[in-house]
mmCIF file of C-alpha atoms in Angstrom:
data_model
loop_
_atom_site.group_PDB
_atom_site.id
_atom_site.type_symbol
_atom_site.label_atom_id
_atom_site.label_comp_id
_atom_site.label_asym_id
_atom_site.label_seq_id
_atom_site.Cartn_x
_atom_site.Cartn_y
_atom_site.Cartn_z
ATOM 1 C CA ALA A 1 82.318 -127.390 25.199
ATOM 2 C CA GLN A 2 83.078 -128.653 28.680
ATOM 3 C CA THR A 3 83.587 -132.330 29.135
ATOM 4 C CA GLU A 4 82.251 -134.206 32.128
ATOM 5 C CA ASN A 5 85.826 -134.629 33.393
ATOM 6 C CA SER A 6 86.508 -130.857 33.275
ATOM 7 C CA LEU A 7 83.423 -130.184 35.418
ATOM 8 C CA LEU A 8 84.842 -132.428 38.149
ATOM 9 C CA GLN A 9 88.210 -130.645 38.252
ATOM 10 C CA PRO A 10 88.567 -128.143 41.108
ATOM 11 C CA LYS A 11 88.636 -124.498 40.121
ATOM 12 C CA LYS A 12 92.009 -123.137 41.127
ATOM 13 C CA ASN A 13 92.686 -119.564 42.217
ATOM 14 C CA CYS A 14 89.022 -118.645 42.284
ATOM 15 C CA THR A 15 87.307 -115.471 43.350
ATOM 16 C CA GLU A 16 84.268 -115.622 45.606
ATOM 17 C CA VAL A 17 81.582 -113.052 46.378
ATOM 18 C CA LYS A 18 79.235 -113.646 49.329
ATOM 19 C CA VAL A 19 76.509 -111.851 51.260
ATOM 20 C CA ASN A 20 75.740 -112.583 54.915
ATOM 21 C CA ALA A 21 72.009 -113.323 55.231
ATOM 22 C CA ILE A 22 72.014 -113.069 59.045
ATOM 23 C CA SER A 23 73.474 -109.551 58.936
ATOM 24 C CA ILE A 24 70.802 -108.386 56.495
ATOM 25 C CA ALA A 25 68.091 -109.723 58.797
ATOM 26 C CA LEU A 26 69.695 -107.813 61.691
ATOM 27 C CA GLY A 27 70.027 -104.478 59.883
ATOM 28 C CA ALA A 28 73.424 -104.466 58.162
ATOM 29 C CA ILE A 29 74.903 -105.188 54.751
ATOM 30 C CA ASP A 30 77.857 -107.609 55.011
ATOM 31 C CA LEU A 31 79.640 -108.305 51.715
ATOM 32 C CA GLU A 32 82.645 -110.629 51.522
ATOM 33 C CA PHE A 33 85.199 -111.029 48.747
ATOM 34 C CA GLU A 34 87.579 -113.981 48.936
ATOM 35 C CA ARG A 35 90.406 -115.218 46.711
ATOM 36 C CA THR A 36 91.770 -118.753 46.940
ATOM 37 C CA LEU A 37 95.561 -119.010 47.109
ATOM 38 C CA THR A 38 96.086 -122.777 47.307
ATOM 39 C CA GLU A 39 93.909 -125.805 47.938
ATOM 40 C CA ASN A 40 94.163 -125.083 51.686
ATOM 41 C CA SER A 41 94.258 -121.292 51.966
ATOM 42 C CA SER A 42 92.585 -118.051 50.972
ATOM 43 C CA ILE A 43 92.558 -114.351 51.783
ATOM 44 C CA GLY A 44 89.688 -111.928 51.709
ATOM 45 C CA LEU A 45 87.966 -108.726 52.701
ATOM 46 C CA ALA A 46 84.570 -108.194 54.312
ATOM 47 C CA PHE A 47 82.696 -104.890 54.372
ATOM 48 C CA VAL A 48 79.885 -104.200 56.869
ATOM 49 C CA SER A 49 77.618 -101.176 56.999
ATOM 50 C CA LYS A 50 74.692 -100.862 59.406
ATOM 51 C CA PHE A 51 71.494 -99.585 57.767
ATOM 52 C CA HIS A 52 68.791 -100.059 60.389
ATOM 53 C CA GLU A 53 68.197 -99.874 64.120
ATOM 54 C CA TYR A 54 65.169 -101.383 65.833
ATOM 55 C CA ASP A 55 63.648 -98.762 68.183
ATOM 56 C CA GLY A 56 67.111 -97.439 68.942
ATOM 57 C CA TYR A 57 68.558 -100.930 69.467
ATOM 58 C CA THR A 58 71.083 -102.472 67.132
ATOM 59 C CA PHE A 59 72.661 -105.901 67.025
ATOM 60 C CA PHE A 60 75.925 -104.296 65.858
ATOM 61 C CA ASP A 61 77.921 -102.185 68.284
ATOM 62 C CA TYR A 62 79.717 -100.464 65.409
ATOM 63 C CA ASP A 63 78.416 -98.621 62.345
ATOM 64 C CA SER A 64 80.805 -99.856 59.667
ATOM 65 C CA SER A 65 83.867 -102.054 59.319
ATOM 66 C CA ILE A 66 86.379 -103.483 56.922
ATOM 67 C CA THR A 67 87.911 -106.850 57.811
ATOM 68 C CA GLY A 68 90.887 -108.566 56.228
ATOM 69 C CA PHE A 69 91.267 -112.291 56.840
ATOM 70 C CA TYR A 70 93.390 -115.345 56.097
ATOM 71 C CA ARG A 71 91.755 -118.795 56.102
ATOM 72 C CA TYR A 72 93.291 -122.234 56.366
ATOM 73 C CA PHE A 73 91.085 -125.123 55.193
ATOM 74 C CA LEU A 74 91.150 -128.660 56.562
ATOM 75 C CA GLY A 75 88.854 -130.165 53.911
ATOM 76 C CA LYS A 76 89.847 -132.495 51.095
ATOM 77 C CA LYS A 77 88.162 -130.363 48.411
ATOM 78 C CA TYR A 78 89.784 -127.241 46.979
ATOM 79 C CA ALA A 79 89.526 -124.381 49.531
ATOM 80 C CA GLN A 80 86.389 -125.657 51.237
ATOM 81 C CA GLY A 81 85.308 -127.620 54.285
ATOM 82 C CA TRP A 82 86.226 -126.708 57.880
ATOM 83 C CA PHE A 83 88.482 -123.681 58.209
ATOM 84 C CA PHE A 84 90.228 -121.546 60.781
ATOM 85 C CA GLU A 85 90.835 -117.852 60.232
ATOM 86 C CA GLY A 86 92.830 -114.994 61.627
ATOM 87 C CA TYR A 87 91.499 -111.519 60.989
ATOM 88 C CA GLY A 88 92.009 -107.841 61.580
ATOM 89 C CA MET A 89 89.069 -105.433 61.616
ATOM 90 C CA PHE A 90 88.996 -101.649 61.381
ATOM 91 C CA HIS A 91 85.619 -100.379 62.591
ATOM 92 C CA SER A 92 83.934 -97.071 63.318
ATOM 93 C CA GLU A 93 81.175 -96.237 65.723
ATOM 94 C CA ARG A 94 79.225 -93.063 66.440
ATOM 95 C CA GLN A 95 79.541 -91.785 69.980
ATOM 96 C CA PHE A 96 76.529 -90.708 72.055
ATOM 97 C CA ARG A 97 78.264 -87.427 72.856
ATOM 98 C CA GLY A 98 78.997 -86.802 69.171
ATOM 99 C CA GLY A 99 81.903 -87.668 66.955
ATOM 100 C CA VAL A 100 83.170 -90.989 65.672
ATOM 101 C CA GLU A 101 85.521 -93.464 67.327
ATOM 102 C CA ASN A 102 87.728 -95.690 65.171
ATOM 103 C CA ASN A 103 89.125 -98.938 66.542
ATOM 104 C CA LEU A 104 91.341 -101.777 65.378
ATOM 105 C CA LEU A 105 90.520 -105.353 66.377
ATOM 106 C CA ILE A 106 92.401 -108.647 66.015
ATOM 107 C CA GLY A 107 90.573 -111.972 66.233
ATOM 108 C CA LEU A 108 90.352 -115.688 65.489
ATOM 109 C CA GLY A 109 87.481 -117.627 63.984
ATOM 110 C CA THR A 110 86.293 -120.897 62.514
ATOM 111 C CA GLY A 111 83.659 -122.018 60.059
ATOM 112 C CA TYR A 112 82.578 -124.342 57.307
ATOM 113 C CA LYS A 113 82.248 -123.665 53.585
ATOM 114 C CA HIS A 114 80.584 -125.862 50.978
ATOM 115 C CA VAL A 115 80.847 -125.107 47.259
ATOM 116 C CA PHE A 116 78.286 -126.817 45.041
ATOM 117 C CA GLU A 117 79.238 -128.008 41.547
ATOM 118 C CA ASN A 118 77.508 -124.996 39.969
ATOM 119 C CA GLY A 119 79.666 -122.587 42.019
ATOM 120 C CA ILE A 120 77.047 -121.628 44.615
ATOM 121 C CA ILE A 121 78.585 -121.248 48.101
ATOM 122 C CA LEU A 122 76.988 -121.857 51.479
ATOM 123 C CA GLN A 123 79.133 -120.796 54.442
ATOM 124 C CA GLY A 124 78.743 -120.502 58.199
ATOM 125 C CA ASN A 125 81.370 -118.901 60.409
ATOM 126 C CA PHE A 126 81.980 -117.224 63.759
ATOM 127 C CA GLY A 127 84.891 -115.616 65.514
ATOM 128 C CA ILE A 128 85.829 -113.435 68.433
ATOM 129 C CA GLY A 129 88.436 -110.762 68.849
ATOM 130 C CA ALA A 130 89.366 -107.791 70.979
ATOM 131 C CA ASP A 131 89.979 -104.138 70.215
ATOM 132 C CA ILE A 132 93.657 -103.229 70.414
ATOM 133 C CA SER A 133 93.231 -99.471 70.000
ATOM 134 C CA GLY A 134 90.888 -96.618 70.848
ATOM 135 C CA ASN A 135 88.733 -96.081 73.928
ATOM 136 C CA SER A 136 87.364 -99.636 73.619
ATOM 137 C CA LYS A 137 90.800 -101.269 73.995
ATOM 138 C CA GLY A 138 90.378 -104.840 75.244
ATOM 139 C CA LYS A 139 86.636 -104.964 74.510
ATOM 140 C CA PRO A 140 85.630 -108.331 72.988
ATOM 141 C CA ARG A 141 83.581 -108.305 69.786
ATOM 142 C CA GLY A 142 82.156 -111.110 67.707
ATOM 143 C CA ARG A 143 81.974 -111.761 63.982
ATOM 144 C CA GLY A 144 79.934 -114.372 62.170
ATOM 145 C CA GLY A 145 77.015 -115.340 60.033
ATOM 146 C CA ILE A 146 75.513 -117.562 57.404
ATOM 147 C CA SER A 147 76.476 -116.491 53.905
ATOM 148 C CA ILE A 148 75.518 -117.405 50.388
ATOM 149 C CA GLY A 149 77.579 -116.559 47.344
ATOM 150 C CA TYR A 150 79.221 -117.631 44.147
ATOM 151 C CA ARG A 151 82.701 -118.918 43.195
ATOM 152 C CA PHE A 152 84.044 -118.086 39.746
#
């Protein structure tokens, strides 16, 4: 049985799973997995796959991506509050003339994460980076959303 005191203790070295609600509304699945390292840092991976275009228009200028990130938290609670992140993204996009172009992007971002006592997570974040490879070298691209998830 858990005591009241144990419920107030921060969960250390937790795993988090989140889904980006904004991305779903815009036609893509965006799943994020994050692991806390210390009270002020975490690492994670995000996977995005576009599933819908609106009359040929898409809000995503790539078809799929995998993003690795490191976050540093400024909050007083364990791995939550305001954070800054550095990230690298590998993404693929179909070309109009056929074929697929793969690019690598490096970027910086910021956001805020709140973890409720029951483990539910609410997070908002945004970032911007630039492609460092491929035909789109130097092209700026954004990353962001509003996510909900669970910490265990």
